Coordinates of C-alpha atoms in Angstrom, one line a residue:
Chain O
M197 CA 0.2 0.2 -0.2
M198 CA 2.9 2.4 1.0
V199 CA 4.7 1.4 -2.3
A200 CA 1.6 2.5 -4.3
F201 CA 1.5 5.5 -2.1
L202 CA 4.9 6.6 -2.5
T203 CA 4.5 5.9 -6.0
L204 CA 2.5 8.4 -7.3
L205 CA 4.1 10.9 -5.1
E206 CA 7.9 10.2 -6.7
R207 CA 5.5 10.6 -9.8
E208 CA 3.7 14.5 -9.3
C209 CA 7.5 15.1 -8.6
R210 CA 9.3 14.0 -11.1
R211 CA 6.1 15.4 -12.8
F212 CA 7.1 19.7 -11.8
M213 CA 10.6 18.3 -11.9
K214 CA 10.2 17.5 -15.9
V215 CA 9.3 21.2 -15.8
I216 CA 11.8 22.9 -14.2
V217 CA 11.8 26.6 -16.1
Q218 CA 7.9 26.1 -15.6
T219 CA 8.5 25.7 -11.4
V220 CA 11.8 27.6 -11.1
V221 CA 12.6 30.2 -13.8
T222 CA 9.4 31.5 -13.9
P223 CA 8.5 32.6 -10.4
F224 CA 12.2 33.4 -9.9
V225 CA 11.5 36.2 -13.2
S226 CA 8.4 37.3 -10.8
S227 CA 9.5 37.8 -7.8
F228 CA 12.2 39.7 -9.0
L229 CA 10.1 42.0 -10.5
Y230 CA 7.0 42.2 -8.2
L231 CA 10.6 42.8 -5.4
L232 CA 11.4 46.1 -8.1
V233 CA 8.8 47.4 -8.7
F234 CA 6.4 46.7 -5.2
G235 CA 9.0 46.3 -3.0
V236 CA 12.1 48.8 -3.8
S237 CA 10.4 52.0 -5.6
L238 CA 6.8 51.7 -4.8
G239 CA 7.5 50.4 -1.4
A240 CA 9.8 53.6 -0.4
A241 CA 6.6 56.0 0.1
V242 CA 4.7 53.4 1.7
E243 CA 4.3 53.3 5.3
L244 CA 2.4 51.1 7.2
K245 CA 0.7 51.8 10.8
N246 CA 2.9 48.5 12.2
G247 CA 6.3 50.3 11.4
V248 CA 7.9 46.9 9.1
P249 CA 9.6 48.7 6.5
Y250 CA 7.1 47.7 2.9
L251 CA 9.8 44.9 1.9
S252 CA 9.0 43.5 4.8
F253 CA 5.5 42.5 4.6
L254 CA 5.7 42.7 1.0
V255 CA 8.8 38.9 1.0
P256 CA 6.2 36.7 3.7
G257 CA 3.4 37.4 0.9
L258 CA 5.1 36.8 -1.6
M259 CA 5.9 33.9 -0.5
M260 CA 3.2 32.7 0.6
M261 CA 0.9 34.2 -2.9
A262 CA 4.1 31.4 -4.3
L263 CA 2.8 29.0 -2.1
I264 CA -0.3 29.1 -2.5
N265 CA -0.5 29.4 -6.0
N266 CA 1.8 26.8 -6.7
S267 CA -0.3 24.0 -5.4
F268 CA -2.7 25.1 -6.6
Q269 CA -1.7 24.9 -9.8
N270 CA 0.7 20.8 -9.3
S271 CA -3.1 19.2 -8.5
S272 CA -4.9 20.7 -10.6
S273 CA -2.9 20.7 -13.7
S274 CA -1.8 16.8 -12.9
I275 CA -5.5 15.9 -12.7
V276 CA -6.4 17.7 -15.9
S277 CA -3.3 16.6 -18.4
S278 CA -4.2 13.4 -17.5
K279 CA -8.1 14.1 -18.3
F280 CA -6.4 16.0 -20.6
S281 CA -3.8 12.5 -22.1
G282 CA -6.6 10.0 -20.5
D283 CA -3.9 9.0 -17.8
I284 CA -6.8 10.0 -15.5
E285 CA -8.5 6.2 -16.0
D286 CA -5.0 4.3 -14.7
L287 CA -5.2 6.4 -11.7
A288 CA -8.8 4.3 -10.8
V289 CA -8.1 1.1 -12.0
V290 CA -5.1 0.6 -9.8
P291 CA -4.4 -0.2 -5.8
L292 CA -5.1 3.7 -4.4
T293 CA -7.5 4.5 -2.0
D294 CA -8.8 7.9 -2.8
N295 CA -7.0 9.3 0.5
Q296 CA -3.8 7.6 -1.0
I297 CA -4.5 9.7 -3.7
I298 CA -5.1 13.1 -2.4
W299 CA -2.6 12.7 0.5
A300 CA 0.2 12.0 -2.0
L301 CA -1.0 14.7 -5.0
G302 CA -1.3 16.8 -2.1
L303 CA 2.0 16.2 -0.5
G304 CA 3.3 16.6 -4.5
A305 CA 1.6 20.5 -4.6
L306 CA 3.0 21.2 -1.6
L307 CA 6.4 19.9 -2.0
R308 CA 6.5 22.1 -5.6
G309 CA 4.9 25.7 -4.0
V310 CA 7.5 25.1 -1.0
L311 CA 10.5 25.0 -3.5
V312 CA 8.8 28.2 -5.2
A313 CA 8.2 30.0 -2.3
L314 CA 11.8 28.8 -1.3
V315 CA 13.6 31.0 -4.7
T316 CA 10.4 33.3 -3.7
L317 CA 12.1 33.6 -0.5
A318 CA 16.1 33.4 -1.5
V319 CA 14.7 36.6 -4.6
G320 CA 13.5 38.3 -1.4
E321 CA 16.7 38.1 1.2
V322 CA 18.9 39.7 -1.6
F323 CA 16.3 42.1 -1.8
H324 CA 16.5 43.0 1.8
D325 CA 19.5 42.8 2.5
Q326 CA 20.2 44.7 -0.4
Q327 CA 18.1 47.5 0.5
L328 CA 17.4 47.3 4.3
G329 CA 20.9 45.8 5.1
V330 CA 20.0 43.1 7.0
W331 CA 19.0 39.2 6.6
L332 CA 14.9 38.8 6.6
P333 CA 15.0 37.1 10.1
V334 CA 12.1 34.2 10.9
A335 CA 10.1 35.4 14.2
H336 CA 8.7 31.4 14.9
P337 CA 9.1 28.9 13.4
L338 CA 6.5 26.6 14.3
Y339 CA 4.1 29.6 13.1
L340 CA 5.9 29.5 9.2
L341 CA 5.7 26.0 9.2
Y342 CA 2.5 25.2 10.4
F343 CA 1.2 28.3 7.8
T344 CA 3.2 26.3 4.9
L345 CA 1.8 23.2 5.6
V346 CA -1.7 23.6 6.1
G347 CA -1.7 26.3 3.4
G348 CA 0.2 24.1 0.6
L349 CA -2.1 21.7 1.3
L350 CA -5.7 23.5 1.5
F351 CA -4.6 24.6 -2.3
A352 CA -3.2 21.2 -3.4
F353 CA -6.9 19.8 -2.1
L354 CA -8.8 23.2 -4.1
G355 CA -7.1 21.9 -6.8
I356 CA -7.9 18.1 -6.3
S357 CA -11.7 19.1 -5.9
V358 CA -12.0 21.5 -8.8
A359 CA -10.0 20.0 -11.7
F360 CA -12.9 16.7 -10.4
W361 CA -15.8 18.9 -10.9
S362 CA -13.7 20.3 -14.0
K363 CA -15.3 20.0 -17.5
G364 CA -12.7 21.1 -19.3
F365 CA -9.6 23.6 -18.9
E366 CA -12.2 26.9 -19.4
H367 CA -13.2 25.7 -16.1
L368 CA -10.6 25.4 -14.6
S369 CA -9.0 29.0 -15.8
A370 CA -12.2 30.9 -15.2
F371 CA -11.7 29.7 -11.2
S372 CA -8.2 30.9 -11.3
S373 CA -9.3 34.2 -12.2
F374 CA -12.1 35.1 -11.5
V375 CA -11.3 33.1 -7.5
L376 CA -8.5 32.5 -7.4
L377 CA -6.6 35.3 -8.3
P378 CA -9.2 37.7 -6.7
L379 CA -8.1 36.5 -2.8
T380 CA -5.0 36.7 -2.9
Y381 CA -5.0 40.4 -4.6
L382 CA -7.3 40.9 -1.4
G383 CA -5.9 39.0 1.1
G384 CA -3.6 41.2 2.2
V385 CA -0.3 40.3 0.1
F386 CA 0.3 43.2 -0.8
I387 CA -2.4 45.8 1.2
S388 CA -2.0 45.2 5.7
V389 CA -5.2 45.1 5.7
E390 CA -4.9 47.9 8.6
S391 CA -4.6 50.7 6.1
L392 CA -8.1 50.4 4.1
S393 CA -11.3 51.2 5.1
P394 CA -13.3 50.3 8.2
F395 CA -16.3 48.7 5.1
W396 CA -13.0 47.0 3.7
Q397 CA -11.8 45.8 7.0
Q398 CA -14.8 44.5 7.4
V399 CA -15.3 42.5 4.4
S400 CA -11.1 41.3 3.4
R401 CA -12.2 39.5 6.7
L402 CA -14.3 37.1 4.9
N403 CA -11.3 36.3 2.5
P404 CA -10.3 32.4 4.2
L405 CA -6.6 34.1 2.7
L406 CA -6.7 36.7 4.9
Y407 CA -5.9 34.1 8.1
L408 CA -2.6 32.3 5.8
I409 CA -1.0 35.1 4.9
N410 CA -1.1 37.0 8.0
G411 CA -0.3 33.7 10.0
F412 CA 2.4 33.1 7.1
R413 CA 3.8 36.6 8.0
Y414 CA 3.8 36.0 11.5
G415 CA 6.1 33.0 11.4
M416 CA 8.3 35.0 9.8
L417 CA 7.8 39.0 10.9
G418 CA 6.2 38.4 14.3
V419 CA 2.8 40.9 13.0
S420 CA -0.5 40.2 12.0
D421 CA -3.7 41.6 11.0
V422 CA -5.5 39.5 12.2
E423 CA -5.2 37.7 16.0
I424 CA -2.6 34.5 14.6
T425 CA -5.5 31.3 17.4
Q426 CA -7.4 33.1 14.3
S427 CA -5.7 32.3 11.6
L428 CA -4.2 28.7 13.3
L429 CA -8.2 28.5 13.8
V430 CA -9.5 30.0 10.4
S431 CA -6.4 27.3 8.2
F432 CA -7.8 24.5 10.1
L433 CA -10.9 24.4 9.8
G434 CA -10.2 25.4 5.4
L435 CA -7.4 22.3 5.4
L436 CA -10.1 20.1 6.3
V437 CA -13.2 21.4 4.7
F438 CA -11.3 21.3 1.6
Y439 CA -10.2 17.2 2.3
V440 CA -13.7 16.4 2.8
M441 CA -13.8 18.6 -0.5
A442 CA -11.2 17.3 -2.1
R443 CA -13.0 13.1 -1.3
I444 CA -16.0 13.9 -2.1
S445 CA -15.0 14.7 -5.9
L446 CA -12.7 12.2 -6.7
S447 CA -15.8 9.3 -5.2
R448 CA -18.1 11.7 -7.0
G449 CA -16.2 13.7 -9.7
S450 CA -15.1 12.3 -13.0
F451 CA -12.7 10.1 -14.7
Q452 CA -13.2 10.1 -18.2
R453 CA -10.8 12.0 -20.3
W454 CA -11.8 15.1 -22.4
Chain Q
M159 CA -17.7 -32.6 -1.9
T160 CA -16.4 -30.1 -3.7
Q161 CA -15.3 -27.0 -4.4
P162 CA -17.7 -24.2 -6.3
T163 CA -15.2 -23.1 -9.5
T164 CA -13.8 -19.4 -9.1
F165 CA -14.2 -18.2 -12.4
P166 CA -11.4 -16.0 -13.9
L167 CA -14.6 -13.2 -14.2
E168 CA -18.4 -13.8 -13.9
V169 CA -21.0 -11.5 -14.4
I170 CA -24.6 -11.8 -13.2
D171 CA -27.1 -10.5 -13.9
L172 CA -25.7 -7.5 -15.0
K173 CA -27.5 -4.2 -14.4
K174 CA -26.5 -0.2 -15.9
N175 CA -29.1 2.7 -16.7
Y176 CA -28.4 6.2 -17.0
G177 CA -31.4 8.0 -15.9
S178 CA -33.9 6.7 -17.9
F179 CA -31.6 4.7 -20.9
E180 CA -30.7 1.3 -19.9
A181 CA -27.1 0.0 -21.4
V182 CA -26.7 -2.8 -20.0
R183 CA -29.4 -5.1 -18.9
G184 CA -29.1 -8.3 -17.0
L185 CA -25.7 -9.5 -18.8
S186 CA -24.9 -12.5 -17.0
F187 CA -21.8 -14.6 -18.5
E188 CA -18.1 -15.8 -17.0
V189 CA -14.8 -16.1 -18.4
R190 CA -13.1 -19.4 -17.0
A191 CA -9.0 -19.1 -16.8
G192 CA -7.2 -20.2 -20.4
E193 CA -9.7 -18.6 -22.5
V194 CA -10.4 -15.9 -24.1
F195 CA -13.1 -14.7 -23.9
G196 CA -15.2 -12.5 -27.2
L197 CA -17.3 -9.7 -26.0
L198 CA -19.4 -8.8 -29.5
G199 CA -21.7 -6.5 -30.7
P200 CA -22.8 -3.3 -32.0
N201 CA -20.9 0.2 -31.1
G202 CA -23.2 0.2 -28.3
A203 CA -24.2 -2.4 -26.9
G204 CA -22.8 -1.6 -23.9
K205 CA -19.3 -4.1 -24.1
T206 CA -17.3 -0.6 -22.4
T207 CA -20.4 -0.1 -20.3
T208 CA -20.2 -3.6 -18.8
I209 CA -16.0 -2.9 -18.9
S210 CA -16.0 -1.2 -16.9
I211 CA -18.1 -2.0 -14.1
V212 CA -15.6 -4.9 -14.1
T213 CA -13.1 -2.1 -13.9
T214 CA -15.1 0.0 -10.8
L215 CA -14.5 2.7 -13.1
E216 CA -18.3 2.5 -13.0
Q217 CA -21.5 1.3 -10.9
A218 CA -23.7 -0.9 -11.3
T219 CA -27.0 -0.6 -11.4
S220 CA -27.8 -3.8 -10.4
G221 CA -26.5 -7.3 -10.5
Q222 CA -22.8 -8.9 -9.7
V223 CA -19.2 -8.7 -11.1
R224 CA -17.2 -11.5 -9.0
V225 CA -13.6 -11.2 -9.9
F226 CA -11.8 -14.3 -9.1
G227 CA -14.8 -14.4 -6.5
I228 CA -14.3 -11.0 -4.9
D229 CA -17.1 -9.0 -5.1
V230 CA -16.3 -5.5 -7.5
A231 CA -18.6 -3.5 -5.5
K232 CA -18.1 -5.1 -2.2
N233 CA -13.7 -4.4 -2.3
P234 CA -13.4 -2.9 -5.4
L235 CA -9.0 -2.2 -4.2
L236 CA -8.3 -6.6 -3.9
V237 CA -10.1 -6.2 -7.2
K238 CA -8.0 -4.3 -8.4
R239 CA -4.7 -6.0 -8.4
Q240 CA -5.8 -9.0 -9.8
F241 CA -6.8 -7.6 -13.2
G242 CA -4.5 -5.9 -16.3
V243 CA -7.0 -3.3 -18.3
V244 CA -6.6 -1.8 -21.5
H245 CA -8.5 0.8 -22.6
Q246 CA -10.2 1.7 -26.4
E247 CA -8.8 5.0 -26.4
I248 CA -5.3 5.5 -26.8
I249 CA -3.1 7.1 -23.2
N250 CA -1.0 10.0 -25.5
S251 CA 0.5 10.8 -21.6
G252 CA 3.1 13.6 -22.5
F253 CA 5.7 14.1 -19.5
F254 CA 6.7 10.4 -19.4
T255 CA 9.4 8.6 -20.7
V256 CA 7.6 4.5 -21.5
E257 CA 9.8 3.6 -19.0
E258 CA 9.5 5.6 -16.5
L259 CA 5.5 4.8 -17.1
L260 CA 6.1 1.3 -16.5
Q261 CA 8.1 1.5 -13.5
F262 CA 5.2 4.3 -12.4
Q263 CA 2.6 1.3 -12.6
S264 CA 4.5 -1.9 -10.7
G265 CA 4.9 0.9 -8.0
Y266 CA 1.2 1.5 -8.8
H267 CA 1.0 -2.8 -7.6
G268 CA 2.8 -2.3 -5.2
L269 CA 6.1 -3.3 -7.3
R270 CA 9.8 -1.0 -6.5
R271 CA 11.8 -3.6 -8.7
N272 CA 10.8 -4.9 -11.4
G273 CA 13.1 -4.6 -13.9
E274 CA 13.2 -8.2 -15.4
R275 CA 8.6 -8.3 -16.0
I276 CA 9.4 -5.0 -17.1
R277 CA 12.0 -5.8 -19.9
Y278 CA 10.3 -9.0 -20.6
L279 CA 7.4 -6.7 -21.9
L280 CA 9.2 -4.6 -24.0
N281 CA 11.3 -7.2 -25.3
K282 CA 7.9 -9.4 -26.1
L283 CA 6.2 -6.1 -27.1
G284 CA 9.1 -4.7 -29.9
L285 CA 9.8 -1.4 -27.6
Y286 CA 13.2 -2.0 -25.9
E287 CA 14.6 0.7 -28.1
H288 CA 12.0 2.5 -27.6
R289 CA 11.7 2.9 -23.8
D290 CA 13.4 5.7 -23.2
K291 CA 10.8 7.6 -25.9
R292 CA 8.0 9.9 -24.5
V293 CA 4.6 8.7 -25.1
K294 CA 4.3 11.1 -27.1
Q295 CA 7.4 10.3 -29.8
L296 CA 5.1 6.9 -30.2
S297 CA 3.5 6.3 -33.9
G298 CA 0.2 5.0 -32.6
G299 CA 0.8 1.0 -33.0
M300 CA 3.3 1.6 -30.7
K301 CA 1.5 3.8 -28.1
R302 CA -1.4 0.8 -28.8
R303 CA 1.6 -1.7 -27.2
L304 CA 2.7 0.1 -24.6
M305 CA -0.6 0.0 -23.2
I306 CA -0.7 -3.7 -22.7
A307 CA 2.4 -3.7 -21.3
K308 CA 1.2 -1.4 -19.0
A309 CA -1.4 -4.0 -18.2
L310 CA 0.2 -7.1 -17.6
V311 CA 3.4 -4.9 -15.9
H312 CA 2.3 -6.9 -13.0
S313 CA 1.9 -9.9 -14.2
P314 CA -2.7 -10.6 -13.3
R315 CA -4.4 -14.0 -14.6
L316 CA -7.1 -12.0 -15.6
L317 CA -7.0 -8.9 -18.9
L318 CA -9.8 -7.3 -19.9
L319 CA -8.8 -6.1 -23.8
D320 CA -11.3 -3.0 -25.0
E321 CA -11.0 -2.3 -29.1
P322 CA -6.4 -3.3 -27.9
T323 CA -6.3 -3.5 -31.6
A324 CA -8.7 -0.4 -33.5
G325 CA -6.9 1.1 -36.2
V326 CA -3.7 -0.8 -36.0
D327 CA -2.2 -1.7 -38.7
I328 CA -1.8 -5.4 -40.1
T329 CA 1.3 -6.3 -39.5
L330 CA 1.1 -5.4 -36.0
R331 CA -2.4 -6.6 -35.1
E332 CA -1.3 -10.2 -36.1
N333 CA 1.5 -9.6 -33.2
L334 CA -0.7 -8.9 -31.0
W335 CA -2.8 -12.2 -31.7
D336 CA 0.0 -13.6 -31.8
F337 CA 1.2 -12.2 -28.1
V338 CA -3.0 -13.0 -27.1
R339 CA -2.2 -16.8 -27.8
D340 CA 0.8 -16.4 -25.8
L341 CA -0.9 -15.7 -23.0
K342 CA -3.4 -17.1 -22.9
R343 CA -1.0 -20.8 -23.7
E344 CA 0.3 -19.0 -19.7
G345 CA -2.9 -19.5 -18.7
I346 CA -4.5 -15.5 -18.5
A347 CA -8.0 -15.2 -18.7
V348 CA -8.4 -12.8 -22.0
L349 CA -12.0 -10.3 -21.7
L350 CA -12.0 -9.1 -25.4
T351 CA -13.8 -6.9 -27.5
T352 CA -13.9 -6.4 -31.0
H353 CA -15.2 -4.9 -34.0
Y354 CA -13.1 -7.7 -36.0
L355 CA -15.1 -10.6 -36.6
E356 CA -12.8 -12.1 -37.9
E357 CA -10.3 -11.2 -35.2
A358 CA -12.7 -12.5 -33.0
E359 CA -13.0 -16.1 -34.8
L360 CA -9.1 -16.4 -34.9
L361 CA -8.4 -15.2 -31.2
C362 CA -11.7 -16.2 -29.3
D363 CA -12.7 -20.2 -27.8
R364 CA -16.0 -18.7 -26.2
V365 CA -17.7 -15.6 -27.3
G366 CA -20.9 -13.0 -25.7
I367 CA -23.1 -11.2 -28.5
V368 CA -24.8 -8.6 -27.0
N369 CA -26.8 -6.3 -28.0
R370 CA -28.5 -2.5 -26.8
G371 CA -27.5 -4.3 -23.2
R372 CA -28.8 -8.0 -23.7
L373 CA -26.8 -11.2 -24.5
E374 CA -27.6 -12.8 -27.2
A375 CA -26.2 -15.9 -27.8
I376 CA -23.0 -17.5 -26.2
G377 CA -20.9 -20.1 -26.5
E378 CA -18.4 -21.7 -28.2
T379 CA -17.5 -19.6 -31.2
S380 CA -17.0 -22.7 -33.5
R381 CA -21.4 -23.9 -32.2
I382 CA -22.0 -20.4 -33.0
V383 CA -21.2 -20.1 -35.8
H384 CA -22.0 -23.5 -36.3
Q385 CA -25.5 -21.9 -35.0
F386 CA -26.6 -19.2 -36.6
A387 CA -25.2 -18.3 -39.8
R388 CA -25.0 -20.3 -43.3
K389 CA -23.4 -21.3 -46.4
K390 CA -23.2 -19.6 -49.2
V391 CA -23.8 -21.9 -52.4
I392 CA -22.5 -20.2 -55.3
L393 CA -24.2 -21.8 -58.4
D394 CA -23.1 -21.5 -62.2
T395 CA -26.2 -23.3 -64.0
R396 CA -26.2 -24.0 -68.1
S397 CA -29.9 -23.5 -67.7
S398 CA -30.1 -20.5 -65.8
G399 CA -27.3 -19.0 -65.0
R400 CA -25.7 -18.0 -62.2
K401 CA -27.6 -18.8 -58.6
E402 CA -26.5 -18.0 -54.7
I403 CA -28.0 -20.3 -51.9
F404 CA -27.1 -20.2 -48.7
A405 CA -28.0 -22.5 -46.1
P406 CA -27.1 -23.4 -42.3
I407 CA -23.8 -25.8 -42.0
E408 CA -24.6 -28.4 -41.7
K409 CA -27.3 -29.7 -44.6
P410 CA -24.9 -31.7 -47.7
L411 CA -24.3 -30.1 -50.7
G412 CA -26.6 -32.6 -52.8
D413 CA -29.4 -32.3 -49.8
I414 CA -29.2 -28.2 -50.8
L415 CA -28.6 -28.9 -53.9
R416 CA -31.6 -31.3 -54.8
D417 CA -33.8 -28.9 -52.8
A418 CA -32.9 -26.0 -55.1
G419 CA -34.1 -28.3 -57.9
V420 CA -30.6 -27.9 -60.0
D421 CA -29.3 -30.7 -61.8
P422 CA -25.4 -31.4 -61.0
M423 CA -24.7 -32.6 -64.5
D424 CA -26.8 -28.4 -65.3
L425 CA -24.0 -27.8 -63.8
R426 CA -21.2 -25.3 -65.1
D427 CA -19.4 -24.0 -61.7
I428 CA -20.1 -24.5 -58.0
Q429 CA -18.6 -22.8 -55.0
V430 CA -19.4 -23.1 -51.1
E431 CA -18.2 -19.7 -48.4
Q432 CA -18.3 -22.2 -45.4
G433 CA -20.3 -19.6 -42.9
R434 CA -17.6 -17.6 -40.9
L435 CA -19.0 -15.4 -37.0
E436 CA -19.8 -12.1 -39.1
D437 CA -23.4 -13.6 -40.6
A438 CA -23.5 -15.7 -37.4
F439 CA -23.5 -11.8 -36.2
R440 CA -25.3 -10.0 -38.5
R441 CA -28.0 -12.2 -38.8
L442 CA -27.9 -13.0 -34.2
L443 CA -28.3 -8.6 -34.8
T444 CA -30.3 -8.4 -37.2
G445 CA -32.8 -10.8 -35.5
D446 CA -33.4 -13.9 -38.2
K447 CA -31.8 -15.9 -35.6
A448 CA -35.2 -17.8 -35.3
A449 CA -36.0 -18.1 -39.0
P450 CA -34.8 -21.2 -41.6
A451 CA -31.2 -20.9 -42.7
E452 CA -32.1 -21.7 -45.8
G453 CA -33.1 -19.8 -48.6
A454 CA -32.5 -18.3 -52.2
K455 CA -31.6 -15.2 -54.5
A456 CA -30.6 -15.2 -58.3

C-alpha cells in the first residue's frame, strides 16, 4: 500500500521537475519584478501602521502567494492534463485508495509550492539585504512551518476538487481568474488590511486567504493584521473542509477523459 | 464435496442505467482460466460499460461482478490487483518515457523493483529500443503496445482488452494476436471486445454477442458459427445462370442441390463459402436467427 502511495508521490514530483523552467525560473523572474517594482520603487513611499518596512512586509506575502498558487496549479494541472491525455483512467483502476491519491497529489503539490516559495525567499533575501542591510528574520519558525503546510495542502486539495469537477480547461481557468486571483490579491499580499476603510476591513475578514497570509507573515515577522489564534483556527478548518471536498470530488467527480 | 468453481471473471445479471436509458440489461457470462472470451456487439451495445463496471470505473445499477470470486462492488481495491486493462482510447501522457510509465505502473501495484518484468514486456512487445522515448513520440501502434505492457506489468491472471486493435495496421494486429495466444498458453484469462469479427473468430474460444445491453447468444465460437451462420453456395448452371443459395452449415451439398432443384449435370461451376462469425453476428443482430437458415436468390 505504501509503495503505491510513494510511487504516485514520486510521479508528481518528477512531473513538476520535468518542467523546471516553469517551476523555478518563472517564479524567480516574477518575484524579482514584484520586489523591484512594488518592494523597492513603490514601497519606498509606503509607510505601514505597525512600522514594518514595506519590503519586509511584502516578502512573506509573495512567498505565501507563490506557495498557494503553485500548490493549486500542481494538483489541478496534474489531474487536468491526465484527463486530457487519458491516463486519468489508469489512476482509477490501480489499487490506490482515494485517500492515498489525495495525499500523494497534495504532498507533491505542497513540495512544488515550498520550492517556489523558497525561490521567492532567496530573491527576497537578496533585495532585503541590499535595501535594508539585514537578512529577513524568521520570528516564529513553528508558526511558519504550520502555515506553510496548511496553506500548501489546503490549496492542493482545492486544486484536486476543482480539477475533478472541471469539464474542460476553461472551467479551471475561470476558477483561477475569477476566484483564486481576486482572493489572493485582496487577501493581504500587497497591502495591510489595517490601511483599508473599516467597511473593507470587514469584507476582507470574510476572505479565508487573509488568515493564511497573515499567519505566515506572523511566522516570519512576528506581526499580523489578525489574531494569530484566529488564523490558526480558520486555516485548520479550511484544510478540513477542502480535504472533505477533495474526497467527495474523487468519489463523485469524473475520471472520464476529455 | 466439490468446491464451487472460481472463475477469473463472473458477471451475474448485470444492469446499468443512465437515467432512463438501459445501457446493460441483465448481462450474465463468465470468463474461464486460460480462455479468450470475446464480448461482441455493435457500437453502444454495452461492452465498454461492462468493462468499466469490472474495472470499477462505473458502478452497476444491479447485479454482481466477481473477479476470482471477489465482489467488485464490495472490495474494489483487492479486485484492482487481479486484473490488467487496456482501455479503448489511446493514452498520450506527455511527461514521461515508456520505461518511467512502466515503473510507475509497477509501483502502483506495490512492485518497487520490477525491472525484469518490464524488460521482458518491452522486448516481447517490440518497445525495448523505444524505452527512453516519451509517449507523444510513439506511433499509434507503439502506444497501443505500451498500453498492453502497462496492463501486464504486475502479471495479472485476468486481462481485459477493450478493442485493443482498433486503428492498428494488419502486421501489428497479427503480432498482437500472437501475443494474446501466448498469454492464453500462460493460463491468463482474456476478455476481449472487438469490432473485428475475423479477429474474434481467430482468437476467442468462446464469444458472447451483445445487442442493446442484452446477451443475444453465448457459447463456443465454433458452435455459435455453426448454429447461426449459413454457408453460401454459388451455383453457375447452364440452364439458368448464376444462383446463390444460403443453407445451414451442416447441410450436405447433395441435399442443397436437390432442394434447389438443380441437376448436377447442369452445373458449370460451384463455389462454397463456409459460414463465418460475421454472418452469425449479422443474423443475430438483425433478428432473423429464428428464421430458417435457408434461401436462394438469383
